[in-house]
Coordinates of C-alpha atoms in Angstrom, one line a residue:
Chain A
M1 CA 110.7 -102.8 -54.3
A2 CA 110.3 -104.1 -57.8
E3 CA 107.2 -106.1 -58.4
I4 CA 107.9 -109.7 -58.9
R5 CA 106.5 -111.1 -62.1
P6 CA 106.0 -114.8 -62.8
L7 CA 108.8 -114.7 -65.4
D8 CA 111.4 -113.9 -62.7
T9 CA 110.9 -117.1 -60.8
P10 CA 113.8 -119.1 -62.4
R11 CA 116.1 -116.1 -61.8
L12 CA 114.9 -115.9 -58.1
I13 CA 115.6 -119.6 -57.6
A14 CA 119.0 -119.3 -59.2
G15 CA 119.8 -116.3 -57.0
A16 CA 118.7 -118.2 -53.9
R17 CA 120.8 -121.2 -54.9
R18 CA 123.8 -118.9 -55.5
R19 CA 123.4 -117.5 -52.0
D20 CA 123.1 -120.9 -50.5
L21 CA 126.2 -122.1 -52.3
L22 CA 128.1 -119.0 -51.3
F23 CA 127.2 -119.5 -47.6
A24 CA 128.0 -123.2 -47.8
G25 CA 131.4 -122.2 -49.3
I26 CA 132.1 -119.7 -46.6
G27 CA 131.1 -122.2 -43.9
L28 CA 133.3 -124.8 -45.4
A29 CA 136.3 -122.4 -45.7
V30 CA 135.9 -121.4 -42.0
L31 CA 135.6 -125.0 -41.0
F32 CA 138.7 -125.9 -43.0
L33 CA 140.7 -123.0 -41.7
A34 CA 139.9 -123.8 -38.1
T35 CA 140.7 -127.5 -38.5
A36 CA 143.8 -126.8 -40.4
I37 CA 145.1 -124.4 -37.7
L38 CA 144.4 -126.9 -35.0
L39 CA 146.0 -129.7 -37.0
A40 CA 149.1 -127.6 -37.7
L41 CA 149.4 -126.8 -34.0
I42 CA 149.0 -130.4 -32.9
L43 CA 151.3 -131.6 -35.7
D44 CA 154.0 -129.1 -34.7
L45 CA 153.7 -130.2 -31.0
V46 CA 153.8 -133.9 -31.8
L47 CA 156.7 -133.5 -34.2
T48 CA 158.8 -131.5 -31.7
G49 CA 157.7 -133.5 -28.6
A50 CA 157.1 -137.1 -29.6
P51 CA 160.8 -138.1 -30.2
H52 CA 161.5 -137.2 -26.5
I53 CA 158.8 -139.4 -25.1
D54 CA 160.2 -142.6 -23.8
R55 CA 160.2 -144.7 -20.6
D56 CA 162.9 -142.5 -19.0
F57 CA 160.9 -139.3 -19.8
L58 CA 157.9 -140.8 -18.0
A59 CA 159.8 -142.3 -15.1
N60 CA 162.4 -139.6 -14.3
Y61 CA 162.2 -136.6 -12.0
P62 CA 162.8 -133.1 -13.3
S63 CA 166.4 -132.2 -13.8
R64 CA 168.7 -129.3 -14.7
R65 CA 169.9 -131.4 -17.6
A66 CA 167.4 -131.7 -20.3
S67 CA 168.7 -135.1 -21.3
R68 CA 167.7 -136.7 -18.0
A69 CA 164.7 -134.6 -17.1
G70 CA 161.4 -136.3 -16.8
I71 CA 157.8 -135.7 -15.9
L72 CA 157.1 -138.4 -13.3
P73 CA 155.9 -136.2 -10.5
A74 CA 153.9 -134.0 -13.0
W75 CA 151.9 -136.8 -14.6
V76 CA 151.3 -138.5 -11.3
G77 CA 150.2 -135.1 -9.8
T78 CA 147.9 -134.4 -12.7
S79 CA 146.3 -137.9 -12.4
L80 CA 145.7 -137.6 -8.7
V81 CA 144.4 -134.1 -8.9
M82 CA 142.0 -135.2 -11.6
L83 CA 140.9 -138.1 -9.5
V84 CA 140.0 -135.8 -6.6
T85 CA 138.3 -133.4 -9.0
A86 CA 136.2 -136.1 -10.6
A87 CA 135.3 -137.7 -7.3
L88 CA 134.0 -134.4 -6.0
A89 CA 132.6 -132.6 -9.0
V90 CA 130.7 -135.5 -10.6
P91 CA 128.5 -136.6 -7.7
F92 CA 127.9 -133.1 -6.4
G93 CA 127.3 -131.8 -9.9
I94 CA 124.8 -134.4 -10.8
A95 CA 123.0 -134.2 -7.4
A96 CA 122.7 -130.4 -7.7
G97 CA 121.4 -130.7 -11.3
L98 CA 118.9 -133.3 -10.3
Y99 CA 117.7 -131.3 -7.4
L100 CA 117.3 -128.1 -9.4
E101 CA 115.5 -129.8 -12.2
E102 CA 113.3 -132.4 -10.5
Y103 CA 112.9 -131.4 -6.9
A104 CA 113.3 -127.7 -6.4
P105 CA 110.1 -125.7 -6.0
R106 CA 109.8 -122.8 -8.5
S107 CA 110.6 -119.8 -6.3
W108 CA 112.7 -116.7 -6.4
L109 CA 115.4 -118.5 -4.4
T110 CA 115.7 -121.2 -7.1
D111 CA 115.8 -118.6 -9.8
L112 CA 118.6 -116.8 -7.9
I113 CA 120.6 -120.0 -7.6
E114 CA 120.1 -120.8 -11.3
I115 CA 121.3 -117.4 -12.4
N116 CA 124.3 -117.7 -10.1
I117 CA 125.3 -121.1 -11.4
T118 CA 125.0 -120.0 -15.0
N119 CA 127.2 -117.0 -14.2
L120 CA 129.7 -119.0 -12.2
A121 CA 130.4 -121.0 -15.4
G122 CA 131.9 -117.8 -16.9
V123 CA 134.0 -116.7 -14.0
P124 CA 137.8 -116.6 -14.8
S125 CA 139.6 -119.5 -13.2
I126 CA 142.1 -117.3 -11.4
I127 CA 139.2 -116.1 -9.2
Y128 CA 138.6 -119.6 -8.1
G129 CA 142.3 -119.8 -7.3
L130 CA 142.1 -116.7 -5.1
L131 CA 138.9 -118.1 -3.4
A132 CA 140.7 -121.4 -2.7
L133 CA 143.7 -119.6 -1.4
G134 CA 141.6 -117.5 1.0
V135 CA 139.2 -120.2 2.1
F136 CA 140.9 -123.6 1.9
V137 CA 144.5 -122.7 2.4
Y138 CA 144.4 -119.8 4.9
T139 CA 141.1 -120.2 6.7
F140 CA 140.8 -124.0 6.9
R141 CA 144.5 -124.5 6.9
L142 CA 144.3 -127.4 4.4
G143 CA 147.7 -126.5 3.0
E144 CA 148.9 -126.4 -0.6
T145 CA 148.0 -130.0 -1.2
I146 CA 146.5 -132.3 -3.8
L147 CA 143.2 -132.2 -1.9
V148 CA 142.9 -128.5 -2.2
A149 CA 143.9 -128.5 -5.9
G150 CA 141.2 -131.2 -6.5
M151 CA 138.7 -129.1 -4.6
V152 CA 139.4 -125.9 -6.5
L153 CA 139.2 -127.6 -9.9
A154 CA 136.0 -129.3 -8.8
L155 CA 134.5 -126.0 -7.9
L156 CA 135.6 -124.6 -11.2
V157 CA 133.9 -127.3 -13.3
L158 CA 130.9 -127.9 -11.1
P159 CA 128.7 -125.4 -13.0
V160 CA 129.5 -127.1 -16.2
I161 CA 128.3 -130.5 -14.9
I162 CA 125.2 -129.0 -13.2
V163 CA 124.1 -127.2 -16.4
A164 CA 124.8 -130.4 -18.5
T165 CA 122.8 -132.5 -16.1
R166 CA 119.9 -130.1 -16.2
E167 CA 119.9 -129.9 -20.0
A168 CA 120.0 -133.7 -20.2
L169 CA 117.1 -134.1 -17.7
R170 CA 115.0 -131.4 -19.5
S171 CA 115.3 -133.2 -22.8
I172 CA 113.6 -136.3 -21.4
P173 CA 109.9 -136.1 -22.5
G174 CA 107.4 -135.6 -19.6
E175 CA 105.7 -138.7 -20.7
V176 CA 108.5 -140.8 -19.2
R177 CA 107.9 -139.3 -15.8
E178 CA 104.1 -139.7 -16.1
A179 CA 104.5 -143.3 -17.3
A180 CA 106.7 -144.1 -14.3
F181 CA 104.3 -142.6 -11.9
A182 CA 101.4 -144.4 -13.5
L183 CA 103.2 -147.7 -12.9
G184 CA 103.3 -146.7 -9.2
A185 CA 107.0 -145.6 -9.0
D186 CA 107.7 -143.0 -6.3
K187 CA 109.8 -139.9 -7.0
W188 CA 113.2 -141.5 -6.2
Q189 CA 112.4 -144.6 -8.2
T190 CA 111.5 -142.5 -11.2
V191 CA 114.7 -140.5 -10.9
S192 CA 117.1 -143.4 -10.3
M193 CA 115.5 -146.0 -12.6
Y194 CA 114.2 -143.9 -15.5
L195 CA 115.5 -140.4 -15.6
L196 CA 119.2 -140.8 -14.7
P197 CA 119.8 -143.7 -17.1
A198 CA 118.1 -141.7 -19.9
A199 CA 120.1 -138.6 -19.1
R200 CA 123.4 -140.4 -18.8
P201 CA 124.7 -139.7 -22.3
G202 CA 124.1 -135.9 -21.9
I203 CA 125.6 -135.9 -18.4
L204 CA 128.7 -137.8 -19.6
T205 CA 129.2 -135.2 -22.3
G206 CA 129.1 -132.6 -19.7
I207 CA 131.7 -134.5 -17.6
I208 CA 134.0 -134.8 -20.6
V209 CA 133.9 -131.1 -21.2
A210 CA 134.3 -130.3 -17.5
L211 CA 137.3 -132.6 -16.9
A212 CA 139.0 -131.6 -20.2
R213 CA 138.8 -128.0 -18.9
A214 CA 140.1 -128.9 -15.5
I215 CA 143.2 -130.9 -16.7
G216 CA 144.6 -128.0 -18.6
E217 CA 144.1 -125.4 -15.8
T218 CA 147.2 -123.8 -14.4
A219 CA 146.1 -120.4 -13.0
P220 CA 144.2 -121.5 -9.9
L221 CA 146.8 -124.1 -9.1
V222 CA 149.6 -121.6 -9.3
T223 CA 147.5 -119.3 -7.1
I224 CA 147.1 -121.9 -4.3
G225 CA 150.9 -122.6 -4.5
A226 CA 151.4 -125.6 -6.7
L227 CA 155.2 -126.2 -6.7
T228 CA 157.4 -126.5 -9.7
F229 CA 160.3 -128.7 -8.4
I230 CA 159.2 -131.9 -6.8
A231 CA 161.5 -134.9 -6.9
F232 CA 159.4 -137.3 -4.9
L233 CA 156.0 -138.9 -5.3
P234 CA 153.0 -138.6 -3.0
P235 CA 152.6 -141.5 -0.6
S236 CA 151.0 -144.5 -2.3
P237 CA 147.3 -144.9 -1.9
I238 CA 147.8 -148.7 -1.3
T239 CA 149.8 -149.8 1.7
D240 CA 151.0 -153.2 2.9
T241 CA 149.5 -152.7 6.4
P242 CA 145.8 -152.7 7.3
P243 CA 143.6 -151.0 6.3
Y244 CA 145.6 -151.3 3.0
V245 CA 144.3 -148.0 1.7
S246 CA 145.8 -144.7 2.6
F247 CA 144.6 -141.2 1.9
E248 CA 147.8 -139.6 3.0
W249 CA 148.5 -138.7 -0.7
L250 CA 145.7 -136.1 -0.4
W251 CA 148.0 -134.0 1.9
S252 CA 151.0 -134.2 -0.3
P253 CA 152.6 -131.2 -2.1
F254 CA 152.3 -131.6 -5.9
T255 CA 153.0 -130.3 -9.3
V256 CA 151.0 -130.8 -12.5
L257 CA 151.9 -131.1 -16.2
P258 CA 150.8 -127.6 -17.3
I259 CA 153.0 -126.1 -14.6
Q260 CA 156.0 -128.2 -15.6
M261 CA 155.4 -127.2 -19.2
F262 CA 155.3 -123.6 -18.3
N263 CA 158.5 -123.8 -16.4
W264 CA 160.3 -125.5 -19.2
I265 CA 159.1 -123.2 -21.9
S266 CA 160.5 -120.2 -20.0
R267 CA 164.0 -121.7 -19.7
P268 CA 166.7 -120.3 -22.0
Q269 CA 167.8 -123.7 -23.4
A270 CA 166.1 -124.8 -26.5
A271 CA 166.3 -128.5 -25.3
F272 CA 163.8 -127.6 -22.5
H273 CA 161.4 -126.1 -25.0
E274 CA 161.3 -129.5 -26.8
L275 CA 160.7 -131.2 -23.5
A276 CA 157.8 -128.8 -22.9
A277 CA 156.3 -130.0 -26.2
A278 CA 156.8 -133.6 -25.2
A279 CA 155.0 -132.9 -21.9
G280 CA 152.2 -131.3 -24.0
V281 CA 151.8 -134.4 -26.0
V282 CA 151.5 -136.5 -22.8
L283 CA 148.9 -134.1 -21.5
L284 CA 147.0 -134.4 -24.8
L285 CA 147.1 -138.1 -24.6
M286 CA 145.9 -138.1 -21.0
T287 CA 143.0 -135.9 -22.0
L288 CA 142.2 -138.1 -24.9
A289 CA 142.3 -141.2 -22.7
M290 CA 140.0 -139.7 -20.2
N291 CA 137.6 -138.6 -22.9
G292 CA 137.8 -141.9 -24.6
L293 CA 136.8 -143.6 -21.4
A294 CA 133.8 -141.3 -21.0
I295 CA 132.8 -141.7 -24.7
Y296 CA 133.0 -145.5 -24.3
I297 CA 130.7 -145.4 -21.2
R298 CA 128.3 -143.1 -23.1
Y299 CA 128.3 -145.5 -26.1
R300 CA 127.4 -148.4 -23.8
A301 CA 124.8 -146.4 -22.0
R302 CA 123.2 -145.5 -25.4
R303 CA 123.2 -149.1 -26.4
L304 CA 121.5 -150.2 -23.2
M305 CA 118.8 -147.6 -23.7
R306 CA 117.7 -149.2 -27.0
Chain B
M1 CA 127.7 -142.8 -10.0
V2 CA 126.2 -144.1 -6.8
R3 CA 129.4 -146.0 -5.9
K4 CA 131.6 -143.1 -6.5
S5 CA 129.7 -140.8 -4.1
A6 CA 131.1 -142.7 -1.1
F7 CA 134.5 -141.2 -1.9
P8 CA 134.1 -137.5 -1.0
L9 CA 132.4 -138.7 2.2
A10 CA 135.5 -140.6 3.0
V11 CA 137.6 -137.5 2.2
L12 CA 135.5 -135.4 4.6
L13 CA 135.8 -137.9 7.3
L14 CA 139.5 -138.2 6.9
A15 CA 140.1 -134.4 6.9
P16 CA 140.4 -133.9 10.6
G17 CA 143.1 -136.5 10.7
A18 CA 145.3 -134.5 8.4
A19 CA 147.8 -133.3 11.0
A20 CA 148.3 -136.8 12.2
F21 CA 150.2 -137.9 9.1
A22 CA 153.9 -137.8 9.6
Q23 CA 155.6 -136.2 6.6
P24 CA 159.3 -136.6 6.0
D25 CA 161.4 -133.6 7.0
T26 CA 160.8 -131.3 4.0
V27 CA 162.8 -128.2 2.9
R28 CA 160.2 -125.7 1.6
I29 CA 161.6 -123.2 -0.9
D30 CA 159.8 -120.6 -3.0
G31 CA 160.6 -117.3 -4.8
S32 CA 162.4 -115.9 -7.8
S33 CA 162.2 -117.6 -11.2
T34 CA 165.7 -116.2 -11.9
V35 CA 167.3 -118.1 -9.0
Y36 CA 165.1 -121.2 -9.6
P37 CA 167.4 -123.0 -12.1
I38 CA 170.2 -122.9 -9.5
T39 CA 168.0 -124.0 -6.6
E40 CA 166.5 -126.7 -8.8
A41 CA 170.0 -128.0 -9.6
V42 CA 171.0 -128.1 -5.9
A43 CA 167.6 -129.7 -5.0
E44 CA 168.0 -132.3 -7.6
E45 CA 171.4 -133.4 -6.3
F46 CA 170.2 -133.1 -2.7
Q47 CA 167.2 -135.3 -3.4
I48 CA 169.3 -137.9 -5.1
E49 CA 171.6 -138.1 -2.1
H50 CA 168.9 -138.1 0.5
R51 CA 166.0 -139.8 -1.1
G52 CA 163.6 -141.3 1.5
T53 CA 165.1 -139.2 4.4
Y54 CA 164.5 -135.6 3.4
R55 CA 162.4 -134.0 0.8
V56 CA 162.6 -130.6 -0.9
T57 CA 160.0 -128.6 -2.8
V58 CA 160.7 -125.5 -4.9
G59 CA 158.1 -123.1 -6.1
I60 CA 158.3 -120.1 -8.4
S61 CA 156.2 -117.3 -7.0
G62 CA 158.6 -114.5 -7.9
T63 CA 160.9 -112.7 -5.5
G64 CA 158.0 -110.7 -4.0
G65 CA 155.7 -113.7 -3.7
G66 CA 158.5 -115.7 -2.1
F67 CA 159.1 -113.1 0.5
K68 CA 155.4 -112.9 1.3
K69 CA 155.3 -116.6 2.0
F70 CA 158.7 -116.4 3.9
C71 CA 157.4 -113.6 6.2
R72 CA 154.3 -115.7 7.0
G73 CA 156.5 -118.6 8.0
D74 CA 155.1 -120.8 5.2
I75 CA 158.6 -121.6 3.8
D76 CA 162.1 -122.2 5.1
I77 CA 164.1 -120.5 2.3
A78 CA 163.2 -117.7 -0.1
D79 CA 165.0 -117.4 -3.5
A80 CA 165.5 -113.7 -4.3
S81 CA 167.0 -112.0 -7.3
R82 CA 167.1 -108.7 -5.4
P83 CA 167.6 -107.8 -1.7
I84 CA 164.6 -107.7 0.7
K85 CA 162.6 -104.5 0.5
E86 CA 161.7 -102.2 3.3
S87 CA 158.0 -103.2 3.2
E88 CA 159.0 -106.9 3.3
R89 CA 161.3 -106.4 6.3
K90 CA 158.4 -104.8 8.1
A91 CA 156.1 -107.8 7.3
C92 CA 158.8 -110.2 8.5
A93 CA 159.3 -108.2 11.7
E94 CA 155.6 -108.2 12.5
K95 CA 155.6 -111.9 12.4
G96 CA 158.8 -112.1 14.4
I97 CA 160.6 -113.8 11.5
T98 CA 164.3 -113.2 11.0
Y99 CA 166.5 -114.2 8.0
I100 CA 170.0 -114.9 7.1
E101 CA 170.9 -113.2 3.8
L102 CA 173.2 -115.4 1.7
P103 CA 174.5 -114.4 -1.8
V104 CA 174.8 -117.6 -3.8
A105 CA 175.6 -116.5 -7.4
L106 CA 175.9 -113.6 -9.8
D107 CA 173.7 -112.9 -12.8
A108 CA 174.9 -110.6 -15.5
L109 CA 172.3 -108.5 -17.3
A110 CA 173.0 -108.5 -21.0
V111 CA 172.1 -105.5 -23.1
V112 CA 171.3 -106.9 -26.6
V113 CA 170.6 -105.7 -30.1
N114 CA 169.7 -107.3 -33.4
P115 CA 172.7 -108.8 -35.2
A116 CA 171.9 -106.5 -38.1
N117 CA 172.8 -103.6 -35.9
D118 CA 176.3 -102.5 -36.9
W119 CA 176.4 -99.1 -35.2
I120 CA 176.5 -100.0 -31.5
S121 CA 179.1 -102.2 -29.9
C122 CA 179.9 -100.4 -26.7
T123 CA 177.6 -98.1 -24.7
T124 CA 177.8 -96.1 -21.5
V125 CA 175.5 -96.1 -18.5
A126 CA 174.7 -92.5 -19.4
Q127 CA 173.5 -93.5 -22.8
L128 CA 171.4 -96.4 -21.4
R129 CA 169.9 -94.0 -18.9
A130 CA 169.0 -91.5 -21.7
I131 CA 167.2 -94.4 -23.4
W132 CA 165.4 -95.9 -20.4
E133 CA 164.7 -93.1 -18.0
P134 CA 161.0 -92.1 -17.5
A135 CA 161.6 -88.7 -19.1
A136 CA 162.5 -90.5 -22.4
Q137 CA 159.0 -91.8 -22.7
E138 CA 157.4 -90.8 -26.0
K139 CA 160.5 -88.6 -26.7
I140 CA 163.5 -90.8 -27.4
L141 CA 162.2 -92.8 -30.3
R142 CA 165.1 -92.9 -32.8
W143 CA 168.6 -94.1 -32.5
N144 CA 170.2 -90.8 -33.6
Q145 CA 168.6 -88.9 -30.7
I146 CA 171.1 -90.6 -28.4
D147 CA 174.2 -90.3 -30.5
P148 CA 174.1 -88.3 -33.7
A149 CA 176.6 -90.8 -35.2
W150 CA 173.9 -93.5 -35.0
P151 CA 171.4 -93.8 -37.9
D152 CA 168.0 -92.2 -38.1
R153 CA 166.1 -95.4 -37.4
P154 CA 163.3 -96.2 -35.1
L155 CA 164.4 -97.4 -31.6
R156 CA 162.2 -100.2 -30.2
L157 CA 162.7 -101.4 -26.7
F158 CA 162.2 -104.8 -25.0
G159 CA 162.5 -105.5 -21.3
P160 CA 161.2 -107.6 -18.4
G161 CA 157.9 -106.7 -16.8
T162 CA 157.6 -104.7 -13.6
D163 CA 157.2 -107.7 -11.3
S164 CA 160.6 -109.0 -12.2
G165 CA 163.7 -108.6 -10.0
T166 CA 165.7 -108.0 -13.2
Y167 CA 163.6 -104.9 -13.9
D168 CA 164.2 -103.6 -10.3
Y169 CA 167.9 -104.1 -10.6
F170 CA 168.3 -102.6 -14.1
T171 CA 166.4 -99.5 -13.2
A172 CA 168.4 -99.1 -10.0
A173 CA 171.7 -99.6 -11.8
V174 CA 171.0 -97.5 -14.9
V175 CA 168.4 -94.9 -14.1
G176 CA 169.5 -94.6 -10.5
E177 CA 166.2 -95.3 -8.9
E178 CA 164.6 -98.7 -8.4
G179 CA 161.5 -99.1 -10.5
A180 CA 162.0 -95.8 -12.5
S181 CA 161.6 -96.6 -16.2
R182 CA 159.8 -95.4 -19.2
G183 CA 156.7 -97.4 -19.8
D184 CA 156.5 -97.5 -23.6
F185 CA 158.5 -100.6 -24.2
T186 CA 157.5 -104.2 -25.0
A187 CA 157.5 -105.9 -21.6
S188 CA 157.2 -109.6 -20.9
E189 CA 157.9 -111.8 -17.9
D190 CA 159.0 -114.5 -20.3
D191 CA 162.5 -113.7 -21.4
N192 CA 162.1 -115.9 -24.5
V193 CA 159.5 -113.5 -25.8
L194 CA 162.1 -110.7 -25.5
V195 CA 164.7 -112.8 -27.3
Q196 CA 162.3 -113.3 -30.2
G197 CA 161.4 -109.6 -30.2
V198 CA 165.0 -108.4 -30.5
A199 CA 165.9 -111.1 -32.9
N200 CA 163.2 -110.1 -35.3
D201 CA 163.6 -106.3 -35.2
P202 CA 166.7 -104.6 -36.6
G203 CA 166.0 -101.4 -34.6
A204 CA 165.6 -103.2 -31.3
L205 CA 167.4 -102.9 -28.0
G206 CA 166.6 -105.0 -25.0
Y207 CA 167.9 -106.4 -21.7
F208 CA 167.5 -109.6 -19.8
G209 CA 169.5 -112.3 -17.9
F210 CA 172.8 -113.4 -19.3
A211 CA 171.7 -117.1 -19.7
Y212 CA 169.2 -116.1 -22.3
Y213 CA 171.8 -114.3 -24.4
I214 CA 174.2 -117.2 -24.2
E215 CA 171.6 -119.6 -25.4
N216 CA 170.6 -117.3 -28.3
R217 CA 174.0 -116.0 -29.4
D218 CA 173.3 -116.8 -33.0
K219 CA 170.2 -114.6 -33.0
L220 CA 171.4 -111.7 -30.9
K221 CA 174.3 -109.3 -30.5
S222 CA 175.5 -108.2 -27.1
V223 CA 176.5 -104.7 -26.3
S224 CA 179.6 -104.1 -24.2
I225 CA 179.2 -101.7 -21.2
R226 CA 181.8 -99.1 -20.4
N227 CA 182.8 -99.6 -16.8
P228 CA 182.2 -96.3 -15.0
E229 CA 185.3 -96.8 -12.8
T230 CA 187.9 -97.9 -15.3
G231 CA 186.5 -96.6 -18.6
E232 CA 187.1 -99.8 -20.4
C233 CA 184.5 -101.5 -22.6
V234 CA 183.5 -104.8 -21.0
E235 CA 181.4 -107.4 -22.7
P236 CA 179.0 -109.6 -20.7
S237 CA 180.7 -112.9 -19.9
V238 CA 181.0 -115.3 -16.9
E239 CA 184.6 -114.3 -16.4
N240 CA 184.0 -110.5 -16.6
A241 CA 181.1 -110.8 -14.1
R242 CA 183.0 -112.9 -11.7
T243 CA 186.0 -110.6 -11.6
G244 CA 183.7 -107.7 -11.1
R245 CA 184.8 -105.9 -14.3
Y246 CA 181.3 -106.1 -15.8
Q247 CA 179.8 -103.3 -13.8
P248 CA 177.2 -102.1 -13.0
L249 CA 175.1 -104.7 -14.7
S250 CA 176.0 -107.8 -12.7
R251 CA 173.9 -108.4 -9.7
P252 CA 174.0 -110.9 -6.8
L253 CA 171.3 -113.5 -6.3
F254 CA 170.3 -114.5 -2.8
L255 CA 168.9 -117.1 -0.5
Y256 CA 167.1 -115.9 2.5
V257 CA 167.1 -118.6 5.2
N258 CA 164.9 -118.7 8.3
P259 CA 167.3 -119.3 11.2
D260 CA 164.7 -121.3 13.1
S261 CA 164.4 -123.7 10.2
L262 CA 168.1 -124.4 10.4
D263 CA 167.4 -126.4 13.5
R264 CA 165.8 -129.0 11.3
P265 CA 168.5 -131.3 9.8
A266 CA 166.9 -131.3 6.3
V267 CA 167.3 -127.5 6.0
A268 CA 170.7 -127.4 7.6
T269 CA 172.0 -130.1 5.2
F270 CA 170.5 -128.4 2.2
V271 CA 172.0 -125.0 2.9
D272 CA 175.3 -126.5 3.7
M273 CA 175.3 -128.3 0.3
Y274 CA 174.2 -125.1 -1.4
L275 CA 177.2 -123.2 -0.1
D276 CA 179.8 -125.9 -0.8
P277 CA 182.1 -124.1 -3.3
G278 CA 183.5 -127.2 -4.9
F279 CA 179.9 -128.3 -5.6
V280 CA 177.9 -125.2 -6.3
T281 CA 180.5 -123.5 -8.6
E282 CA 180.0 -126.2 -11.2
L283 CA 176.2 -126.3 -10.9
V284 CA 175.9 -122.5 -11.2
T285 CA 178.0 -122.5 -14.3
E286 CA 176.1 -125.4 -15.8
V287 CA 172.7 -123.6 -15.5
G288 CA 174.1 -120.4 -17.1
Y289 CA 174.9 -118.2 -14.2
V290 CA 178.1 -116.8 -12.7
P291 CA 179.4 -118.5 -9.5
L292 CA 180.8 -116.3 -6.7
P293 CA 184.5 -116.4 -6.0
E294 CA 185.4 -119.3 -3.6
K295 CA 186.2 -116.8 -0.8
A296 CA 182.6 -115.5 -0.9
Y297 CA 181.1 -118.9 -0.3
R298 CA 183.5 -119.4 2.6
L299 CA 182.4 -116.1 4.1
A300 CA 178.8 -117.0 3.5
R301 CA 179.3 -120.2 5.4
E302 CA 180.8 -118.3 8.3
K303 CA 177.8 -116.0 8.3
L304 CA 175.5 -119.0 8.4
A305 CA 177.4 -120.7 11.2
A306 CA 177.3 -117.5 13.3
R307 CA 173.6 -117.2 12.3
R308 CA 174.1 -113.5 11.6
T309 CA 170.6 -112.3 10.6
G310 CA 169.5 -109.1 8.8
T311 CA 170.2 -107.4 5.5
A312 CA 173.1 -105.4 4.2
F313 CA 170.7 -103.6 1.9
A314 CA 168.7 -101.4 4.2
G315 CA 168.7 -98.8 1.5
G316 CA 167.6 -100.9 -1.5
S317 CA 169.7 -102.4 -4.3
Q318 CA 173.3 -101.4 -4.2
V319 CA 175.2 -101.2 -7.4
G320 CA 178.8 -102.1 -8.0
L321 CA 179.6 -103.6 -4.6
S322 CA 182.0 -106.5 -4.5
I323 CA 180.6 -109.7 -3.1
E324 CA 183.1 -110.0 -0.3
D325 CA 182.1 -106.5 0.8
L326 CA 178.5 -107.6 0.7
I327 CA 178.9 -110.5 3.0
A328 CA 181.1 -108.6 5.4
A329 CA 178.8 -105.6 5.5
E330 CA 176.9 -104.6 8.6
T331 CA 173.4 -106.0 8.6
V332 CA 170.2 -104.5 9.8
D333 CA 167.2 -106.6 10.9

């Protein structure tokens, strides 16, 4: 190593600046490249697909003729499956995260559970499909239904929500808990009135990530036997006879957008490939709408906190 | 969050009542992705005609996956792009499930090359075997190794993956043994990938379903096959497949129907519609396959009416059999 003399200081600073600049340049280039590729893909999808999206496309059943084929059962199926997924994964995920972070005693059992949850987040989705096929479809005889699809996707994204909930709770300063206890709040009051509202933005971010992953999943649904051709809708959740609400749709066979896309993209006719792109655009819009809703709730939650 | 948590509870409470829901009479179909476009077309018309009364669902689990479900009694009809296999017959027999085997259409397999390929227009089964047999692996890598008149250029191969019924049939027809093929070719379950592969490589040769060639005629060149019986060069076309001249690369596609399901009006009506020659001939053509001769549909209907179960293919895929022979052939359970 050469000895550094005082005279070298400006050169050293210039060198450090150059390295900084170089790194910033590389970072910018990578960022630009990644965004450009993403934009190009989305642009290509939208340009191919968008002209095909109209009322008929959304209101028609699939057909052998590309000109009259639509995605009605697919988008209804996707919506209903996501509803079940959210209804199961969100409460269970938050409850599990809360328990692990605030209630669970530190023991080897808790450690084991923690390690398992972290690992489960990385298990390939097809494994969940096989599990659901074995447990829900064969053992419990629940059939290849919307309920089972929602359950398997809920299992799939549960670890994501649990981890996000725990991270959000952990980032709340201990003083908040102490302050609540000092005011005479019991544990549940502390959790429900102070911790959960403070953790809500973090939890919602986790939910966004989780549901966005679930909506694009195909592998576990194909494994449990999601169908490709369905030209009828599940029974309506609202009926005209008391009790006016029906859960019969939970037991209906279904298809979802990614499966419909996959089927169309593997057809020989180019017209179906364009329909697949159109279905892709609809799927993107649904994801955006779902995330938009969550972001809006998060925004309101943050404002309330101030 | 608190309000939402009542929902899964309701779901759990409702779960035991599942069986109580009366679902409309549903025809459950699953199986081959090759047969799917035809079944989808029939299902579409069936659903339009019987909306509200009957329902039909069609899945794509592949021929093998379809038979698995069929032999468990999960579905009423299995779509199959090859005859039922020995192991599948055993599985069905164990569960006491029988089947009526009904050919519904023909699929020609097209052998294709790049349009820039000007040296091959007609080939023989022997040449195809020399290219595709397992012994050719790592050895036959240039065109002139097959025929010295062909140029000294690299030969690159494209074909469907091993799970495909197309693969099973091609190997049976060309190599002579079902599933026997060299392994060093580009395999994909998505035929559009194969189309792209051949279209972009001047030294390529591939095979896949006729419909994929027809839709991509501007990017591909088909190779005629010399009929082993007559010695004439026959190009793949609907007409040549239908008249039986395009041999041995046209294969029958099947429905396997569970005779017990036929007691349900939805299934009986659906199969009846599927085998209506005036109706299905047009549909099959529309989706890019080759309809059977009218007589074949009539024979199939007779077989259905008599509920004659079993398969005519106890020995695996048969090559070059006429459809009428197929239906009339003795069947084994």
